[in-house]
């Protein structure tokens, strides 16, 4: 069990009865996610990865990228881990710079070591925990579904407004 206090990572090995300091975090805030027995990810300004339970960190999806007028910043608001294969992880990001602002979803197959863009123009993303190859996202008021972890997408419905978040039922991938 891990917790965050400011930029400090704490851990309990006895169901929350006692806590110990593990190490410093690269950022003060941002979501945490397990992607392996000792591997952690932290979002916020980019994505940071720890291979050793939080003692050391390295940037794996940089916060700042580009140069000059094309310089931009990436803020990761959510990390979604495949419960059956934790090395599959998704990051919901917002990239903003002087020439653009866009919401994106990134995917990693290797526990956060490498990333590729999965979708852009969306803030709402959901993974079906009981069937993690099924993903949902909203783009421009349309609901899209993938049955192959985001390789292909099918339109499933139109809404009159933008969806900000999805939560898929833990036992029923259709709800």
PDB file of C-alpha atoms in Angstrom:
ATOM      1  CA  UNK A   1       0.000   0.000   0.000  1.00  0.00           C
ATOM      2  CA  UNK A   2       1.530   3.307  -1.109  1.00  0.00           C
ATOM      3  CA  UNK A   3       0.599   6.874  -0.243  1.00  0.00           C
ATOM      4  CA  UNK A   4       1.726  10.332  -1.269  1.00  0.00           C
ATOM      5  CA  UNK A   5       2.425  13.257   1.048  1.00  0.00           C
ATOM      6  CA  UNK A   6       3.566  16.279  -0.976  1.00  0.00           C
ATOM      7  CA  UNK A   7       6.603  14.987  -2.865  1.00  0.00           C
ATOM      8  CA  UNK A   8       7.175  12.051  -0.527  1.00  0.00           C
ATOM      9  CA  UNK A   9       6.200   8.454  -1.210  1.00  0.00           C
ATOM     10  CA  UNK A  10       5.260   6.343   1.818  1.00  0.00           C
ATOM     11  CA  UNK A  11       4.502   2.620   2.057  1.00  0.00           C
ATOM     12  CA  UNK A  12       2.713   0.255   4.408  1.00  0.00           C
ATOM     13  CA  UNK A  13       3.402  -3.475   4.450  1.00  0.00           C
ATOM     14  CA  UNK A  14       0.802  -4.234   7.130  1.00  0.00           C
ATOM     15  CA  UNK A  15      -2.519  -3.089   5.628  1.00  0.00           C
ATOM     16  CA  UNK A  16      -2.072   0.540   6.717  1.00  0.00           C
ATOM     17  CA  UNK A  17      -1.166  -0.053  10.378  1.00  0.00           C
ATOM     18  CA  UNK A  18       2.280   1.544  10.049  1.00  0.00           C
ATOM     19  CA  UNK A  19       4.028   3.591   7.351  1.00  0.00           C
ATOM     20  CA  UNK A  20       7.590   4.206   6.252  1.00  0.00           C
ATOM     21  CA  UNK A  21       9.217   6.728   3.943  1.00  0.00           C
ATOM     22  CA  UNK A  22      10.261   5.179   0.606  1.00  0.00           C
ATOM     23  CA  UNK A  23      11.678   8.107  -1.331  1.00  0.00           C
ATOM     24  CA  UNK A  24      11.006  11.388  -3.006  1.00  0.00           C
ATOM     25  CA  UNK A  25       8.652  11.771  -5.943  1.00  0.00           C
ATOM     26  CA  UNK A  26       9.625  13.563  -9.141  1.00  0.00           C
ATOM     27  CA  UNK A  27       6.447  15.687  -8.985  1.00  0.00           C
ATOM     28  CA  UNK A  28       4.282  16.888  -6.123  1.00  0.00           C
ATOM     29  CA  UNK A  29       1.028  15.664  -7.590  1.00  0.00           C
ATOM     30  CA  UNK A  30      -0.110  13.179 -10.169  1.00  0.00           C
ATOM     31  CA  UNK A  31      -1.655   9.733 -10.346  1.00  0.00           C
ATOM     32  CA  UNK A  32       0.318   6.650  -9.248  1.00  0.00           C
ATOM     33  CA  UNK A  33       0.023   3.208 -10.837  1.00  0.00           C
ATOM     34  CA  UNK A  34       1.648  -0.204 -10.361  1.00  0.00           C
ATOM     35  CA  UNK A  35       2.917  -1.792 -13.586  1.00  0.00           C
ATOM     36  CA  UNK A  36       4.930  -4.649 -12.104  1.00  0.00           C
ATOM     37  CA  UNK A  37       5.995  -6.149  -8.746  1.00  0.00           C
ATOM     38  CA  UNK A  38       8.251  -3.180  -7.932  1.00  0.00           C
ATOM     39  CA  UNK A  39       7.523  -0.873 -10.888  1.00  0.00           C
ATOM     40  CA  UNK A  40       5.530   2.325 -10.346  1.00  0.00           C
ATOM     41  CA  UNK A  41       4.449   5.123 -12.662  1.00  0.00           C
ATOM     42  CA  UNK A  42       3.601   8.684 -11.671  1.00  0.00           C
ATOM     43  CA  UNK A  43       1.724  11.072 -13.929  1.00  0.00           C
ATOM     44  CA  UNK A  44       1.463  14.831 -13.656  1.00  0.00           C
ATOM     45  CA  UNK A  45       3.939  16.749 -15.757  1.00  0.00           C
ATOM     46  CA  UNK A  46       4.693  13.849 -18.111  1.00  0.00           C
ATOM     47  CA  UNK A  47       5.081  10.258 -16.866  1.00  0.00           C
ATOM     48  CA  UNK A  48       7.844   9.124 -14.535  1.00  0.00           C
ATOM     49  CA  UNK A  49       8.786   5.471 -13.851  1.00  0.00           C
ATOM     50  CA  UNK A  50      10.391   3.793 -10.868  1.00  0.00           C
ATOM     51  CA  UNK A  51      11.742   0.237 -11.309  1.00  0.00           C
ATOM     52  CA  UNK A  52      12.541  -0.160  -7.599  1.00  0.00           C
ATOM     53  CA  UNK A  53       9.368   0.593  -5.647  1.00  0.00           C
ATOM     54  CA  UNK A  54       9.809   4.365  -5.625  1.00  0.00           C
ATOM     55  CA  UNK A  55      13.441   4.780  -4.583  1.00  0.00           C
ATOM     56  CA  UNK A  56      14.548   6.177  -7.972  1.00  0.00           C
ATOM     57  CA  UNK A  57      12.651   7.726 -10.917  1.00  0.00           C
ATOM     58  CA  UNK A  58      13.237   8.545 -14.591  1.00  0.00           C
ATOM     59  CA  UNK A  59      11.107  10.410 -17.133  1.00  0.00           C
ATOM     60  CA  UNK A  60       9.561   8.009 -19.686  1.00  0.00           C
ATOM     61  CA  UNK A  61       6.996  10.321 -21.332  1.00  0.00           C
ATOM     62  CA  UNK A  62       8.560  13.793 -21.139  1.00  0.00           C
ATOM     63  CA  UNK A  63       6.720  16.767 -19.743  1.00  0.00           C
ATOM     64  CA  UNK A  64       8.275  19.304 -22.102  1.00  0.00           C
ATOM     65  CA  UNK A  65       8.922  18.618 -25.760  1.00  0.00           C
ATOM     66  CA  UNK A  66       9.576  20.517 -28.975  1.00  0.00           C
ATOM     67  CA  UNK A  67      11.653  23.689 -29.250  1.00  0.00           C
ATOM     68  CA  UNK A  68      11.164  27.384 -29.810  1.00  0.00           C
ATOM     69  CA  UNK A  69       7.654  28.262 -30.966  1.00  0.00           C
ATOM     70  CA  UNK A  70       6.806  24.545 -31.115  1.00  0.00           C
ATOM     71  CA  UNK A  71       7.644  23.941 -27.453  1.00  0.00           C
ATOM     72  CA  UNK A  72       4.775  22.342 -25.543  1.00  0.00           C
ATOM     73  CA  UNK A  73       4.005  20.742 -22.200  1.00  0.00           C
ATOM     74  CA  UNK A  74       2.296  17.405 -21.505  1.00  0.00           C
ATOM     75  CA  UNK A  75       0.151  17.000 -18.377  1.00  0.00           C
ATOM     76  CA  UNK A  76      -0.955  13.438 -17.519  1.00  0.00           C
ATOM     77  CA  UNK A  77      -4.148  13.398 -15.457  1.00  0.00           C
ATOM     78  CA  UNK A  78      -4.896   9.675 -15.354  1.00  0.00           C
ATOM     79  CA  UNK A  79      -3.081   6.341 -15.645  1.00  0.00           C
ATOM     80  CA  UNK A  80      -5.175   3.251 -16.465  1.00  0.00           C
ATOM     81  CA  UNK A  81      -3.560  -0.162 -15.933  1.00  0.00           C
ATOM     82  CA  UNK A  82      -4.808  -3.383 -17.534  1.00  0.00           C
ATOM     83  CA  UNK A  83      -5.699  -5.521 -14.464  1.00  0.00           C
ATOM     84  CA  UNK A  84      -4.871  -8.778 -16.252  1.00  0.00           C
ATOM     85  CA  UNK A  85      -1.614  -7.590 -17.873  1.00  0.00           C
ATOM     86  CA  UNK A  86      -0.188  -4.682 -15.823  1.00  0.00           C
ATOM     87  CA  UNK A  87       2.516  -4.009 -18.411  1.00  0.00           C
ATOM     88  CA  UNK A  88      -0.301  -2.610 -20.614  1.00  0.00           C
ATOM     89  CA  UNK A  89      -0.955   0.900 -19.362  1.00  0.00           C
ATOM     90  CA  UNK A  90      -2.713   3.975 -20.773  1.00  0.00           C
ATOM     91  CA  UNK A  91      -2.006   7.633 -19.998  1.00  0.00           C
ATOM     92  CA  UNK A  92      -4.572  10.399 -20.507  1.00  0.00           C
ATOM     93  CA  UNK A  93      -2.685  13.560 -21.358  1.00  0.00           C
ATOM     94  CA  UNK A  94      -3.330  17.156 -22.282  1.00  0.00           C
ATOM     95  CA  UNK A  95      -0.689  18.790 -24.474  1.00  0.00           C
ATOM     96  CA  UNK A  96      -0.597  22.544 -24.653  1.00  0.00           C
ATOM     97  CA  UNK A  97       1.743  25.032 -26.259  1.00  0.00           C
ATOM     98  CA  UNK A  98       1.660  28.309 -28.108  1.00  0.00           C
ATOM     99  CA  UNK A  99       0.178  26.751 -31.270  1.00  0.00           C
ATOM    100  CA  UNK A 100      -2.058  23.966 -30.004  1.00  0.00           C
ATOM    101  CA  UNK A 101      -3.945  22.366 -27.164  1.00  0.00           C
ATOM    102  CA  UNK A 102      -5.109  18.787 -27.502  1.00  0.00           C
ATOM    103  CA  UNK A 103      -6.157  15.873 -25.297  1.00  0.00           C
ATOM    104  CA  UNK A 104      -4.557  12.500 -26.081  1.00  0.00           C
ATOM    105  CA  UNK A 105      -4.378   8.895 -24.951  1.00  0.00           C
ATOM    106  CA  UNK A 106      -0.996   7.146 -24.955  1.00  0.00           C
ATOM    107  CA  UNK A 107      -0.388   3.408 -24.570  1.00  0.00           C
ATOM    108  CA  UNK A 108       2.575   1.424 -23.301  1.00  0.00           C
ATOM    109  CA  UNK A 109       3.013  -2.347 -23.786  1.00  0.00           C
ATOM    110  CA  UNK A 110       6.101  -2.594 -21.583  1.00  0.00           C
ATOM    111  CA  UNK A 111       5.152  -1.171 -18.208  1.00  0.00           C
ATOM    112  CA  UNK A 112       5.745   2.435 -19.180  1.00  0.00           C
ATOM    113  CA  UNK A 113       9.223   2.153 -20.699  1.00  0.00           C
ATOM    114  CA  UNK A 114       8.020   3.230 -24.152  1.00  0.00           C
ATOM    115  CA  UNK A 115       4.829   4.988 -25.298  1.00  0.00           C
ATOM    116  CA  UNK A 116       2.874   5.528 -28.499  1.00  0.00           C
ATOM    117  CA  UNK A 117      -0.080   7.790 -29.201  1.00  0.00           C
ATOM    118  CA  UNK A 118      -3.313   5.816 -29.302  1.00  0.00           C
ATOM    119  CA  UNK A 119      -5.924   8.552 -29.806  1.00  0.00           C
ATOM    120  CA  UNK A 120      -6.183  12.332 -29.847  1.00  0.00           C
ATOM    121  CA  UNK A 121      -8.963  14.819 -29.273  1.00  0.00           C
ATOM    122  CA  UNK A 122     -10.452  12.923 -26.317  1.00  0.00           C
ATOM    123  CA  UNK A 123     -10.645  13.401 -22.562  1.00  0.00           C
ATOM    124  CA  UNK A 124     -12.848  10.411 -21.765  1.00  0.00           C
ATOM    125  CA  UNK A 125     -11.298   6.952 -21.829  1.00  0.00           C
ATOM    126  CA  UNK A 126     -12.370   3.658 -20.290  1.00  0.00           C
ATOM    127  CA  UNK A 127     -11.032   0.126 -20.058  1.00  0.00           C
ATOM    128  CA  UNK A 128     -13.290  -2.859 -19.299  1.00  0.00           C
ATOM    129  CA  UNK A 129     -11.541  -4.569 -16.328  1.00  0.00           C
ATOM    130  CA  UNK A 130     -13.151  -7.962 -17.029  1.00  0.00           C
ATOM    131  CA  UNK A 131     -12.246  -7.722 -20.722  1.00  0.00           C
ATOM    132  CA  UNK A 132      -9.246  -5.362 -20.981  1.00  0.00           C
ATOM    133  CA  UNK A 133      -8.955  -5.600 -24.758  1.00  0.00           C
ATOM    134  CA  UNK A 134     -12.194  -3.558 -24.843  1.00  0.00           C
ATOM    135  CA  UNK A 135     -11.640   0.188 -24.669  1.00  0.00           C
ATOM    136  CA  UNK A 136     -14.025   3.128 -24.906  1.00  0.00           C
ATOM    137  CA  UNK A 137     -13.373   6.755 -25.744  1.00  0.00           C
ATOM    138  CA  UNK A 138     -15.320   9.868 -26.649  1.00  0.00           C
ATOM    139  CA  UNK A 139     -14.297  12.093 -29.515  1.00  0.00           C
ATOM    140  CA  UNK A 140     -16.353  15.074 -30.648  1.00  0.00           C
ATOM    141  CA  UNK A 141     -19.529  13.784 -28.993  1.00  0.00           C
ATOM    142  CA  UNK A 142     -19.181  10.289 -30.528  1.00  0.00           C
ATOM    143  CA  UNK A 143     -18.603   7.157 -28.478  1.00  0.00           C
ATOM    144  CA  UNK A 144     -15.975   4.838 -29.966  1.00  0.00           C
ATOM    145  CA  UNK A 145     -15.218   1.266 -28.907  1.00  0.00           C
ATOM    146  CA  UNK A 146     -12.225  -0.949 -29.601  1.00  0.00           C
ATOM    147  CA  UNK A 147     -12.150  -4.725 -29.175  1.00  0.00           C
ATOM    148  CA  UNK A 148      -8.394  -5.007 -29.871  1.00  0.00           C
ATOM    149  CA  UNK A 149      -6.725  -2.673 -27.327  1.00  0.00           C
ATOM    150  CA  UNK A 150      -7.044   0.363 -29.584  1.00  0.00           C
ATOM    151  CA  UNK A 151      -5.736  -0.945 -32.903  1.00  0.00           C
ATOM    152  CA  UNK A 152      -9.132  -0.299 -34.523  1.00  0.00           C
ATOM    153  CA  UNK A 153     -12.183   1.706 -33.404  1.00  0.00           C
ATOM    154  CA  UNK A 154     -15.907   1.507 -34.221  1.00  0.00           C
ATOM    155  CA  UNK A 155     -18.424   4.311 -33.657  1.00  0.00           C
ATOM    156  CA  UNK A 156     -21.117   3.156 -31.220  1.00  0.00           C
ATOM    157  CA  UNK A 157     -23.205   6.196 -30.415  1.00  0.00           C
ATOM    158  CA  UNK A 158     -23.593   9.956 -30.618  1.00  0.00           C
ATOM    159  CA  UNK A 159     -24.109  12.309 -27.693  1.00  0.00           C
ATOM    160  CA  UNK A 160     -25.224  15.912 -27.666  1.00  0.00           C
ATOM    161  CA  UNK A 161     -22.360  16.850 -25.356  1.00  0.00           C
ATOM    162  CA  UNK A 162     -18.782  16.013 -24.482  1.00  0.00           C
ATOM    163  CA  UNK A 163     -18.129  13.155 -22.023  1.00  0.00           C
ATOM    164  CA  UNK A 164     -15.464  13.943 -19.440  1.00  0.00           C
ATOM    165  CA  UNK A 165     -14.976  10.469 -17.970  1.00  0.00           C
ATOM    166  CA  UNK A 166     -15.857   6.796 -18.422  1.00  0.00           C
ATOM    167  CA  UNK A 167     -16.066   4.093 -15.773  1.00  0.00           C
ATOM    168  CA  UNK A 168     -16.712   0.551 -17.032  1.00  0.00           C
ATOM    169  CA  UNK A 169     -18.361  -1.964 -14.658  1.00  0.00           C
ATOM    170  CA  UNK A 170     -15.709  -4.285 -13.144  1.00  0.00           C
ATOM    171  CA  UNK A 171     -17.591  -7.490 -14.052  1.00  0.00           C
ATOM    172  CA  UNK A 172     -19.667  -6.551 -17.119  1.00  0.00           C
ATOM    173  CA  UNK A 173     -17.803  -4.995 -20.090  1.00  0.00           C
ATOM    174  CA  UNK A 174     -21.121  -3.868 -21.638  1.00  0.00           C
ATOM    175  CA  UNK A 175     -22.151  -1.638 -18.707  1.00  0.00           C
TER     176      UNK A 175
END
